CSV table of C-alpha atoms and ligand atoms in Angstrom, one decimal:
chain,number,residue,atom,x,y,z
A,60,UNK,CA,-20.9,-9.3,-22.9
A,61,UNK,CA,-20.2,-12.9,-23.6
A,62,UNK,CA,-23.0,-15.5,-23.2
A,63,UNK,CA,-21.6,-16.3,-19.7
A,64,UNK,CA,-23.7,-14.7,-17.0
A,65,UNK,CA,-22.0,-12.3,-14.6
A,66,UNK,CA,-20.0,-13.8,-11.7
A,67,UNK,CA,-22.7,-12.8,-9.2
A,68,UNK,CA,-24.9,-15.7,-10.5
A,69,UNK,CA,-22.4,-18.4,-9.5
A,70,UNK,CA,-21.3,-19.6,-6.1
A,71,UNK,CA,-17.6,-20.1,-6.9
A,72,UNK,CA,-15.3,-17.5,-8.1
A,73,UNK,CA,-14.6,-17.4,-11.9
A,74,UNK,CA,-11.2,-19.0,-11.7
A,75,UNK,CA,-12.3,-21.8,-9.3
A,76,UNK,CA,-10.9,-25.2,-10.4
A,77,UNK,CA,-10.0,-28.5,-8.8
A,78,UNK,CA,-7.0,-30.7,-9.3
A,79,UNK,CA,-7.1,-34.1,-7.6
A,80,UNK,CA,-8.3,-33.6,-4.1
A,81,UNK,CA,-7.7,-29.9,-4.0
A,82,UNK,CA,-9.3,-26.6,-4.9
A,83,UNK,CA,-7.4,-24.0,-6.9
A,84,UNK,CA,-8.3,-20.3,-7.0
A,85,UNK,CA,-6.6,-18.0,-9.5
A,86,UNK,CA,-4.4,-21.0,-10.4
A,87,UNK,CA,-3.1,-21.3,-6.8
A,88,UNK,CA,-3.7,-24.5,-4.9
A,89,UNK,CA,-5.3,-23.6,-1.6
A,90,UNK,CA,-2.7,-25.6,0.4
A,91,UNK,CA,0.0,-23.5,-1.1
A,92,UNK,CA,-1.8,-20.3,-0.2
A,93,UNK,CA,-2.3,-21.6,3.4
A,94,UNK,CA,1.4,-22.6,3.7
A,95,UNK,CA,2.6,-19.3,2.3
A,96,UNK,CA,0.2,-16.8,4.0
A,97,UNK,CA,-1.3,-18.7,6.9
A,98,UNK,CA,-5.0,-19.1,7.7
A,99,UNK,CA,-7.6,-17.8,8.1
A,100,UNK,CA,-7.0,-16.2,4.8
A,101,UNK,CA,-9.2,-13.9,2.6
A,102,UNK,CA,-8.6,-14.8,-1.0
A,103,UNK,CA,-9.7,-12.4,-3.8
A,104,UNK,CA,-10.0,-13.7,-7.3
A,105,UNK,CA,-8.9,-11.1,-9.8
A,106,UNK,CA,-10.8,-12.7,-12.7
A,107,UNK,CA,-14.1,-12.4,-10.9
A,108,UNK,CA,-13.4,-8.7,-10.0
A,109,UNK,CA,-12.6,-7.9,-13.6
A,110,UNK,CA,-15.6,-9.9,-14.8
A,111,UNK,CA,-18.0,-8.0,-12.6
A,112,UNK,CA,-16.5,-4.6,-13.4
A,113,UNK,CA,-16.7,-5.4,-17.1
A,114,UNK,CA,-20.3,-6.7,-16.8
A,115,UNK,CA,-21.4,-3.4,-15.1
A,116,UNK,CA,-19.6,-1.4,-17.7
A,117,UNK,CA,-21.2,-3.3,-20.5
A,118,UNK,CA,-24.5,-2.6,-18.8
A,119,UNK,CA,-23.8,1.1,-18.7
A,120,UNK,CA,-22.7,1.0,-22.4
A,121,UNK,CA,-26.3,0.3,-23.2
A,122,UNK,CA,-27.1,3.8,-21.9
A,123,UNK,CA,-26.9,6.6,-24.4
A,124,UNK,CA,-25.6,9.1,-21.9
A,125,UNK,CA,-22.4,9.2,-19.9
A,126,UNK,CA,-22.0,6.8,-17.0
A,127,UNK,CA,-19.7,5.5,-14.3
A,128,UNK,CA,-19.6,2.5,-12.0
A,129,UNK,CA,-18.7,3.6,-8.5
A,130,UNK,CA,-17.6,0.6,-6.5
A,131,UNK,CA,-19.1,0.9,-2.9
A,132,UNK,CA,-15.9,0.5,-0.9
A,133,UNK,CA,-17.8,-0.3,2.3
A,134,UNK,CA,-18.2,-3.8,0.9
A,135,UNK,CA,-14.4,-4.3,0.9
A,136,UNK,CA,-11.8,-1.5,1.3
A,137,UNK,CA,-8.1,-1.6,1.0
A,138,UNK,CA,-5.5,0.3,-1.0
A,139,UNK,CA,-4.8,-2.5,-3.5
A,140,UNK,CA,-8.4,-3.0,-4.2
A,141,UNK,CA,-8.9,0.7,-4.8
A,142,UNK,CA,-6.0,0.6,-7.2
A,143,UNK,CA,-7.4,-2.4,-9.0
A,144,UNK,CA,-10.8,-0.6,-9.3
A,145,UNK,CA,-9.0,2.4,-10.8
A,146,UNK,CA,-7.3,0.1,-13.4
A,147,UNK,CA,-10.7,-1.3,-14.2
A,148,UNK,CA,-12.0,2.3,-14.9
A,149,UNK,CA,-14.3,2.3,-11.9
A,150,UNK,CA,-14.9,5.2,-9.5
A,151,UNK,CA,-15.5,4.7,-5.8
A,152,UNK,CA,-18.5,5.4,-3.4
A,153,UNK,CA,-16.9,6.3,-0.1
A,154,UNK,CA,-18.6,6.6,3.3
A,155,UNK,CA,-16.1,7.9,5.8
A,156,UNK,CA,-13.0,9.9,6.2
A,157,UNK,CA,-11.1,6.6,6.6
A,158,UNK,CA,-12.4,5.4,3.2
A,159,UNK,CA,-11.6,8.7,1.5
A,160,UNK,CA,-8.1,8.5,3.1
A,161,UNK,CA,-7.6,4.9,1.9
A,162,UNK,CA,-8.5,5.9,-1.7
A,163,UNK,CA,-6.2,8.9,-1.5
A,164,UNK,CA,-3.3,6.9,-0.1
A,165,UNK,CA,-3.9,4.4,-3.0
A,166,UNK,CA,-3.4,7.3,-5.4
A,167,UNK,CA,-7.0,7.0,-6.6
A,168,UNK,CA,-8.2,9.9,-8.7
A,169,UNK,CA,-10.6,11.4,-6.2
A,170,UNK,CA,-12.5,13.3,-8.9
A,171,UNK,CA,-14.0,9.9,-9.7
A,172,UNK,CA,-15.4,9.4,-6.2
A,173,UNK,CA,-18.6,10.2,-4.4
A,174,UNK,CA,-18.7,10.8,-0.6
A,175,UNK,CA,-21.8,9.3,1.0
A,176,UNK,CA,-23.1,9.1,4.6
A,177,UNK,CA,-25.8,10.4,6.8
A,178,UNK,CA,-23.7,12.1,9.5
A,179,UNK,CA,-20.4,13.3,8.1
A,180,UNK,CA,-18.3,15.4,10.4
A,181,UNK,CA,-16.9,18.8,9.6
A,182,UNK,CA,-13.4,17.3,9.4
A,183,UNK,CA,-14.5,14.6,7.0
A,184,UNK,CA,-16.2,17.1,4.7
A,185,UNK,CA,-13.3,19.5,4.8
A,186,UNK,CA,-10.9,16.6,4.0
A,187,UNK,CA,-13.0,15.5,1.1
A,188,UNK,CA,-13.2,19.0,-0.3
A,189,UNK,CA,-9.5,19.7,0.2
A,190,UNK,CA,-8.6,16.6,-1.7
A,191,UNK,CA,-11.0,17.0,-4.6
A,192,UNK,CA,-13.7,14.3,-4.0
A,193,UNK,CA,-15.8,14.7,-7.1
A,194,UNK,CA,-19.3,14.5,-5.7
A,195,UNK,CA,-20.8,14.8,-2.2
A,196,UNK,CA,-24.1,13.1,-1.6
A,197,UNK,CA,-25.9,15.3,1.0
A,198,UNK,CA,-28.2,13.2,3.1
A,199,UNK,CA,-30.4,15.7,5.0
A,200,UNK,CA,-31.2,19.3,5.7
A,201,UNK,CA,-28.7,19.6,8.6
A,202,UNK,CA,-25.9,18.3,6.4
A,203,UNK,CA,-26.8,20.7,3.6
A,204,UNK,CA,-26.3,23.7,5.9
A,205,UNK,CA,-23.2,22.1,7.4
A,206,UNK,CA,-21.6,21.5,4.0
A,207,UNK,CA,-22.3,25.1,2.8
A,208,UNK,CA,-20.7,26.3,6.0
A,209,UNK,CA,-17.7,24.1,5.8
A,210,UNK,CA,-17.2,24.8,2.1
A,211,UNK,CA,-17.4,28.5,2.6
A,212,UNK,CA,-15.0,28.5,5.6
A,213,UNK,CA,-12.5,26.5,3.6
A,214,UNK,CA,-12.9,28.6,0.4
A,215,UNK,CA,-14.1,25.5,-1.5
A,216,UNK,CA,-16.9,24.6,-3.8
A,217,UNK,CA,-18.9,21.4,-3.7
A,218,UNK,CA,-20.7,19.6,-6.4
A,219,UNK,CA,-23.5,17.7,-4.7
A,220,UNK,CA,-26.2,15.1,-5.1
A,221,UNK,CA,-29.2,15.1,-2.8
A,222,UNK,CA,-29.8,11.6,-1.3
A,223,UNK,CA,-33.5,10.9,-1.5
A,224,UNK,CA,-35.7,8.2,0.0
A,225,UNK,CA,-37.9,7.6,-3.1
A,226,UNK,CA,-40.4,5.4,-1.3
A,227,UNK,CA,-39.0,2.1,-2.7
A,228,UNK,CA,-37.5,-0.2,-0.2
A,229,UNK,CA,-36.2,-3.8,-0.5
A,230,UNK,CA,-35.2,-6.1,2.3
A,231,UNK,CA,-33.7,-8.8,0.2
A,232,UNK,CA,-36.8,-10.6,-1.1
A,233,UNK,CA,-39.3,-8.2,0.4
A,234,UNK,CA,-40.1,-5.3,-1.8
A,235,UNK,CA,-42.3,-2.5,-0.6
A,236,UNK,CA,-43.4,0.7,-2.2
A,237,UNK,CA,-44.7,3.3,0.1
A,238,UNK,CA,-45.6,7.0,-0.3
A,239,UNK,CA,-43.3,8.0,2.5
A,240,UNK,CA,-40.4,5.9,3.8
A,241,UNK,CA,-39.3,5.4,7.3
A,242,UNK,CA,-35.5,5.4,6.7
A,243,UNK,CA,-32.6,7.1,8.4
A,244,UNK,CA,-31.2,8.0,5.0
A,245,UNK,CA,-32.1,10.8,2.6
A,246,UNK,CA,-34.6,13.6,2.0
A,247,UNK,CA,-38.2,12.8,1.6
A,248,UNK,CA,-39.3,14.0,-1.9
A,249,UNK,CA,-41.5,16.6,-0.2
A,250,UNK,CA,-38.4,18.2,1.3
A,251,UNK,CA,-36.6,18.8,-2.0
A,252,UNK,CA,-38.0,22.2,-2.7
A,253,UNK,CA,-36.8,23.4,0.8
A,254,UNK,CA,-33.3,22.0,0.0
A,255,UNK,CA,-33.2,23.9,-3.3
A,256,UNK,CA,-34.0,27.0,-1.4
A,257,UNK,CA,-31.2,26.3,1.1
A,258,UNK,CA,-28.8,25.9,-1.8
A,259,UNK,CA,-29.7,29.1,-3.5
A,260,UNK,CA,-29.5,31.0,-0.1
A,261,UNK,CA,-26.0,29.6,0.5
A,262,UNK,CA,-24.9,30.5,-3.0
A,263,UNK,CA,-26.0,34.1,-2.7
A,264,UNK,CA,-24.4,34.5,0.7
A,265,UNK,CA,-20.8,34.9,-0.5
A,266,UNK,CA,-19.0,36.2,-3.6
A,267,UNK,CA,-19.3,32.9,-5.5
A,268,UNK,CA,-21.5,29.9,-5.3
A,269,UNK,CA,-20.4,27.2,-2.9
A,270,UNK,CA,-22.8,24.4,-3.9
A,271,UNK,CA,-23.8,23.1,-7.3
A,272,UNK,CA,-26.6,20.6,-7.4
A,273,UNK,CA,-25.8,17.9,-10.0
A,274,UNK,CA,-28.6,15.5,-9.3
A,275,UNK,CA,-30.4,13.1,-7.0
A,276,UNK,CA,-29.1,9.9,-5.4
A,277,UNK,CA,-31.0,6.9,-4.1
A,278,UNK,CA,-30.1,3.4,-2.9
A,279,UNK,CA,-33.0,1.0,-2.3
A,280,UNK,CA,-31.4,-1.8,-0.4
A,281,UNK,CA,-29.0,-4.7,-0.6
A,282,UNK,CA,-29.0,-8.4,-1.8
A,283,UNK,CA,-31.9,-7.6,-4.1
A,284,UNK,CA,-33.2,-10.3,-6.4
A,285,UNK,CA,-36.1,-8.5,-7.9
A,286,UNK,CA,-36.1,-6.3,-11.0
A,287,UNK,CA,-39.3,-4.4,-10.5
A,288,UNK,CA,-37.9,-2.1,-7.7
A,289,UNK,CA,-35.1,-1.0,-10.0
A,290,UNK,CA,-37.6,-0.2,-12.8
A,291,UNK,CA,-39.8,1.8,-10.3
A,292,UNK,CA,-36.7,3.6,-8.9
A,293,UNK,CA,-35.7,4.9,-12.4
A,294,UNK,CA,-39.2,6.0,-13.2
A,295,UNK,CA,-39.8,7.7,-9.8
A,296,UNK,CA,-36.5,9.5,-9.9
A,297,UNK,CA,-37.0,10.8,-13.4
A,298,UNK,CA,-40.5,12.0,-12.5
A,299,UNK,CA,-38.8,14.1,-9.8
A,300,UNK,CA,-36.2,15.4,-12.2
A,301,UNK,CA,-39.0,16.4,-14.6
A,302,UNK,CA,-40.9,18.1,-11.7
A,303,UNK,CA,-37.8,20.1,-10.7
A,304,UNK,CA,-37.2,21.1,-14.3
A,305,UNK,CA,-40.8,22.2,-14.7
A,306,UNK,CA,-41.2,24.0,-11.4
A,307,UNK,CA,-37.6,25.4,-11.0
A,308,UNK,CA,-36.2,25.5,-14.5
A,309,UNK,CA,-33.3,23.3,-13.3
A,310,UNK,CA,-31.9,20.6,-15.5
A,311,UNK,CA,-29.8,18.2,-13.5
A,312,UNK,CA,-26.7,16.5,-15.0
A,313,UNK,CA,-26.2,13.4,-12.9
A,314,UNK,CA,-28.4,10.6,-11.5
A,315,UNK,CA,-27.2,8.0,-9.0
A,316,UNK,CA,-29.3,4.9,-8.7
A,317,UNK,CA,-27.3,3.2,-5.9
A,318,UNK,CA,-26.3,-0.5,-5.7
A,319,UNK,CA,-28.0,-3.5,-4.2
A,320,UNK,CA,-27.8,-6.3,-6.7
A,321,UNK,CA,-27.8,-9.7,-5.0
A,322,UNK,CA,-25.4,-12.6,-5.3
A,323,UNK,CA,-25.6,-16.3,-5.1
A,324,UNK,CA,-24.5,-17.4,-1.6
A,325,UNK,CA,-26.2,-20.8,-1.8
A,326,UNK,CA,-28.0,-23.0,-4.3
A,327,UNK,CA,-31.3,-21.5,-3.1
A,328,UNK,CA,-30.3,-18.0,-4.3
A,329,UNK,CA,-31.1,-17.0,-7.8
A,330,UNK,CA,-30.0,-13.4,-8.4
A,331,UNK,CA,-30.4,-11.7,-11.7
A,332,UNK,CA,-27.3,-11.3,-13.8
A,333,UNK,CA,-26.0,-7.8,-14.5
A,334,UNK,CA,-27.1,-8.3,-18.1
A,335,UNK,CA,-30.6,-8.8,-17.0
A,336,UNK,CA,-30.5,-5.8,-14.7
A,337,UNK,CA,-29.3,-3.7,-17.6
A,338,UNK,CA,-32.4,-4.6,-19.6
A,339,UNK,CA,-34.6,-3.3,-16.8
A,340,UNK,CA,-32.8,-0.4,-15.0
A,341,UNK,CA,-31.2,1.2,-18.0
A,342,UNK,CA,-34.2,0.7,-20.2
A,343,UNK,CA,-36.5,2.2,-17.6
A,344,UNK,CA,-34.3,5.3,-17.3
A,345,UNK,CA,-34.0,5.8,-21.0
A,346,UNK,CA,-37.7,5.4,-21.5
A,347,UNK,CA,-38.5,7.8,-18.7
A,348,UNK,CA,-36.0,10.4,-20.2
A,349,UNK,CA,-37.3,10.0,-23.7
A,350,UNK,CA,-41.0,10.3,-22.6
A,351,UNK,CA,-40.3,13.9,-21.5
A,352,UNK,CA,-37.3,14.6,-23.6
A,353,UNK,CA,-35.0,15.0,-20.6
A,354,UNK,CA,-31.3,15.2,-21.6
A,355,UNK,CA,-29.8,11.9,-20.4
A,356,UNK,CA,-28.1,12.6,-17.0
A,357,UNK,CA,-24.8,10.9,-16.3
A,358,UNK,CA,-25.8,7.6,-14.9
A,359,UNK,CA,-24.0,6.5,-11.7
A,360,UNK,CA,-24.4,3.2,-10.0
A,361,UNK,CA,-22.9,2.0,-6.7
A,362,UNK,CA,-22.6,-1.7,-6.6
A,363,UNK,CA,-20.7,-3.1,-3.6
A,364,UNK,CA,-21.6,-6.7,-2.7
A,365,UNK,CA,-22.1,-7.9,-6.3
A,366,UNK,CA,-18.7,-6.4,-7.3
A,367,UNK,CA,-16.7,-8.3,-4.8
A,368,UNK,CA,-18.6,-11.0,-2.9
A,369,UNK,CA,-18.2,-13.9,-5.4
A,370,UNK,CA,-14.5,-13.0,-5.9
A,371,UNK,CA,-13.9,-13.6,-2.3
A,372,UNK,CA,-13.4,-16.9,-0.4
A,373,UNK,CA,-12.1,-17.5,3.1
A,374,UNK,CA,-9.7,-20.4,3.9
A,375,UNK,CA,-9.7,-21.8,7.4
A,376,UNK,CA,-7.8,-24.7,8.9
A,377,UNK,CA,-9.8,-27.4,10.6
A,378,UNK,CA,-8.9,-27.8,14.2
A,379,UNK,CA,-10.7,-29.5,17.1
A,380,UNK,CA,-13.6,-31.9,17.0
A,381,UNK,CA,-16.2,-32.5,19.7
A,382,UNK,CA,-18.6,-35.4,19.4
A,383,UNK,CA,-21.7,-35.6,21.5
A,384,UNK,CA,-22.8,-39.3,21.4
A,385,UNK,CA,-26.2,-38.7,23.1
A,386,UNK,CA,-27.1,-36.3,20.2
A,387,UNK,CA,-25.0,-38.0,17.6
A,388,UNK,CA,-23.7,-34.6,16.8
A,389,UNK,CA,-20.2,-33.5,15.9
A,390,UNK,CA,-18.8,-30.0,16.3
A,391,UNK,CA,-15.9,-29.1,14.1
A,392,UNK,CA,-14.0,-25.9,14.8
A,393,UNK,CA,-12.0,-23.8,12.4
A,394,UNK,CA,-9.4,-21.2,13.3
A,395,UNK,CA,-11.6,-18.2,12.5
A,396,UNK,CA,-15.3,-17.4,12.8
A,397,UNK,CA,-17.3,-14.4,13.9
A,398,UNK,CA,-14.2,-12.1,14.0
A,399,UNK,CA,-13.6,-12.5,10.3
A,400,UNK,CA,-17.2,-13.1,9.3
A,401,UNK,CA,-19.8,-11.5,11.5
A,402,UNK,CA,-22.5,-11.8,8.9
A,403,UNK,CA,-23.7,-15.2,10.1
A,404,UNK,CA,-24.2,-14.1,13.7
A,405,UNK,CA,-25.5,-10.7,12.7
A,406,UNK,CA,-27.9,-11.5,9.9
A,407,UNK,CA,-28.1,-15.3,10.0
A,408,UNK,CA,-26.4,-15.2,6.6
A,409,UNK,CA,-26.0,-18.5,4.7
A,410,UNK,CA,-22.9,-19.5,2.9
A,411,UNK,CA,-21.6,-22.5,0.9
A,412,UNK,CA,-18.5,-24.3,2.1
A,413,UNK,CA,-16.5,-27.3,1.2
A,414,UNK,CA,-13.4,-29.1,2.5
A,415,UNK,CA,-11.0,-27.7,0.0
A,416,UNK,CA,-8.3,-30.4,0.5
A,417,UNK,CA,-10.8,-33.3,0.0
A,418,UNK,CA,-12.8,-31.7,-2.7
A,419,UNK,CA,-13.0,-35.0,-4.6
A,420,UNK,CA,-14.6,-36.9,-1.7
A,421,UNK,CA,-18.3,-37.0,-1.2
A,422,UNK,CA,-19.5,-34.5,1.3
A,423,UNK,CA,-22.0,-36.6,3.2
A,424,UNK,CA,-21.3,-36.3,7.0
A,425,UNK,CA,-23.3,-33.6,8.7
A,426,UNK,CA,-21.4,-31.5,11.3
A,427,UNK,CA,-21.9,-28.2,13.1
A,428,UNK,CA,-19.1,-26.0,11.8
A,429,UNK,CA,-18.1,-23.5,14.5
A,430,UNK,CA,-15.5,-20.7,15.0
A,431,UNK,CA,-12.8,-20.3,17.6
A,432,UNK,CA,-14.3,-17.3,19.4
A,433,UNK,CA,-15.5,-17.4,23.0
A,434,UNK,CA,-19.2,-17.2,22.3
A,435,UNK,CA,-21.8,-19.9,21.7
A,436,UNK,CA,-23.2,-17.9,18.8
A,437,UNK,CA,-19.9,-18.2,16.9
A,438,UNK,CA,-21.4,-20.9,14.6
A,439,UNK,CA,-20.7,-20.6,10.8
A,440,UNK,CA,-22.9,-23.5,9.8
A,441,UNK,CA,-25.5,-25.2,12.0
A,442,UNK,CA,-25.3,-28.1,9.6
A,443,UNK,CA,-22.6,-28.6,7.0
A,444,UNK,CA,-21.9,-31.7,4.9
A,445,UNK,CA,-18.2,-32.7,5.0
A,446,UNK,CA,-16.3,-35.8,3.9
A,447,UNK,CA,-16.3,-38.7,6.4
A,448,UNK,CA,-12.5,-38.5,6.4
A,449,UNK,CA,-12.3,-34.8,7.5
A,450,UNK,CA,-9.3,-34.4,10.0
A,451,UNK,CA,-7.4,-31.6,11.7
A,452,UNK,CA,-5.2,-29.8,9.3
A,453,UNK,CA,-7.7,-29.9,6.4
A,454,UNK,CA,-8.7,-26.6,4.8
A,455,UNK,CA,-12.2,-25.4,4.7
A,456,UNK,CA,-13.2,-23.0,1.9
A,457,UNK,CA,-16.2,-20.7,2.4
A,458,UNK,CA,-17.4,-19.1,-0.8
A,459,UNK,CA,-18.9,-15.6,-1.3
A,460,UNK,CA,-17.0,-13.9,1.5
A,461,UNK,CA,-15.6,-11.0,-0.6
A,462,UNK,CA,-18.2,-8.5,0.6
A,463,UNK,CA,-18.8,-7.2,4.1
A,464,UNK,CA,-16.5,-9.8,5.7
A,465,UNK,CA,-13.1,-8.2,5.8
A,466,UNK,CA,-14.7,-4.7,6.0
A,467,UNK,CA,-16.8,-5.8,9.0
A,468,UNK,CA,-14.1,-7.8,10.8
A,469,UNK,CA,-13.2,-7.2,14.4
A,470,UNK,CA,-10.5,-8.1,16.9
A,471,UNK,CA,-12.9,-9.8,19.3
A,472,UNK,CA,-10.9,-11.9,21.8
A,473,UNK,CA,-7.9,-10.0,20.5
A,474,UNK,CA,-7.6,-12.3,17.6
A,475,UNK,CA,-5.6,-10.7,14.8
A,476,UNK,CA,-7.5,-10.2,11.6
A,477,UNK,CA,-6.6,-12.4,8.5
A,478,UNK,CA,-4.4,-11.3,5.6
A,479,UNK,CA,-6.0,-10.6,2.2
A,480,UNK,CA,-4.4,-12.0,-1.0
A,481,UNK,CA,-5.3,-11.3,-4.6
A,482,UNK,CA,-4.8,-14.3,-6.9
A,483,UNK,CA,-4.4,-14.5,-10.6
A,484,UNK,CA,-2.7,-16.9,-13.1
A,485,UNK,CA,-1.0,-18.9,-10.4
A,486,UNK,CA,0.4,-15.7,-8.6
A,487,UNK,CA,-0.7,-14.4,-5.2
A,488,UNK,CA,0.0,-11.0,-3.8
A,489,UNK,CA,-0.7,-9.7,-0.4
A,490,UNK,CA,-3.1,-6.7,-0.3
A,491,UNK,CA,-3.5,-6.6,3.5
A,492,UNK,CA,-0.9,-8.2,5.8
A,493,UNK,CA,-2.1,-10.5,8.6
A,494,UNK,CA,-2.3,-8.7,12.0
A,495,UNK,CA,0.0,-9.8,14.7
A,496,UNK,CA,-0.3,-10.0,18.5
A,497,UNK,CA,1.7,-6.8,18.7
A,498,UNK,CA,-1.0,-5.1,16.6
A,499,UNK,CA,-3.4,-6.1,19.3
A,500,UNK,CA,-1.7,-3.8,21.7
A,501,UNK,CA,-0.4,-1.2,19.2
A,502,UNK,CA,-2.8,1.6,20.4
A,503,UNK,CA,-2.9,0.6,24.1
A,504,UNK,CA,-1.2,2.9,26.6
A,505,UNK,CA,0.0,1.6,29.9
A,506,UNK,CA,-1.8,2.8,33.0
A,507,UNK,CA,-0.3,6.0,34.5
A,508,UNK,CA,-0.1,6.5,38.2
A,509,UNK,CA,-2.7,9.1,39.2
B,851,LLP,N1,-24.8,2.8,-1.9
B,851,LLP,C1,-25.3,3.1,-0.7
B,851,LLP,C2,-25.8,4.4,-0.4
B,851,LLP,C3,-25.4,2.0,0.3
B,851,LLP,O1,-25.8,2.3,1.5
B,851,LLP,C4,-24.9,0.7,0.0
B,851,LLP,C5,-24.9,-0.3,1.0
B,851,LLP,C6,-24.4,0.5,-1.3
B,851,LLP,C7,-24.4,1.5,-2.2
B,851,LLP,C8,-23.9,-0.8,-1.7
B,851,LLP,O2,-24.9,-1.8,-1.7
B,851,LLP,P1,-24.6,-3.3,-2.2
B,851,LLP,O3,-24.4,-3.2,-3.7
B,851,LLP,O4,-23.4,-3.8,-1.5
B,851,LLP,O5,-25.8,-4.0,-1.8
B,851,LLP,N2,-23.5,-5.1,5.9
B,851,LLP,C9,-24.6,-5.6,5.1
B,851,LLP,C10,-24.8,-4.8,3.9
B,851,LLP,C11,-25.1,-3.3,4.2
B,851,LLP,C12,-25.2,-2.5,2.9
B,851,LLP,C13,-25.2,-1.0,3.3
B,851,LLP,N3,-25.3,-0.1,2.2
B,851,LLP,C14,-24.4,-7.0,4.8
B,851,LLP,O6,-23.3,-7.6,5.2
B,851,LLP,O7,-25.2,-7.7,4.1
């Protein structure tokens, strides 16, 4: 890696620039993007996406065994992004039939995918097996029996990981280590032996084995800034690998340590760079393997947010103003809000935003920046500093919206969801078209007389 820290440590996307009064992303002036594609608009910066993928790959290059970055598609999923991830030599972590289908439609090599989830349906499992999804992460005992049944009924074989709850949990800045974990995801470590028994019973039921256990899988949380939990995760997991080898004579070939690395949404955030994470996570795993001479399992990681969040910005057009003289407060409304970014209302998430068409003016005037949805809670910023001259028609840019914005968007109020464009070197291409009012009624059926 170069000396520059990975994009997740910056607020703005890698190609962010200014010219006169205006912001450019990927060499495209925001007003051109707004004119050409309309607003609200999700803009993805290809340089940041490439930068993060390369940073993670450089991290995995420090590992002496095989490795693969699986982009967690739940953070942002569309066909073009899947294709870009394939070009960047990443695999995918998929969590639903819809995500598997998107990857398949994109021509993604499904051998490089992992299918996750705590309650997959028979249809989803059968679809994944039929189309060659490389690994299935089995979440619980019910699903283990279900997968054996579905694989057998379809004449398929599944290579699996067991999702475990290793007793390490992070809620952003709050790291707890517990003997047993209250989580809806994964096997408790005390249940692994029973799972191994289920696997061997299933494998001896037919003519040939239906399940091959490749390894264990854990994910400890999201928007994590601390390094210690990653170190503990690698150590705890390898201790379990060694126990299984000792007690069952089974050497596992893969290890999946999940995602979770945080990003810089605001100046208050100080996430570690991928380079720093490499020094902790990879080193802890290598040390743990070396200590017991365990053959290095193929290392899988599943970053979602950190791969795409900083690459993404949302452009809105400023619309109406409401001033309340008694409170000396101004509400400024944009033409999007909780429909395209539910994270503020849902998690009280904090973002950074600027007026992208007056970027050279001092941002000194405090306003409440609100959305266009019919709900009082549709407030993107309780207090945002904007230029005194802000006026209808200006563009607002919100940074860090590349993860869990488009993928969690809704049609609340029957507002069409924004388009997504990918920008690079002054070129913009549409990855997802803007929905139309007709799309709002596309699945509706007229009332039948009864
Ligand atoms: N692997 C598994 C098994 C996961 O459950 C997740 C995220 C990831 C990987 C990717 O984690 P990341 O690198 O993105 O932190 N909607 C929330 C985030 C939910 C994360 C769910 N699981 C948000 O908007 O903050």
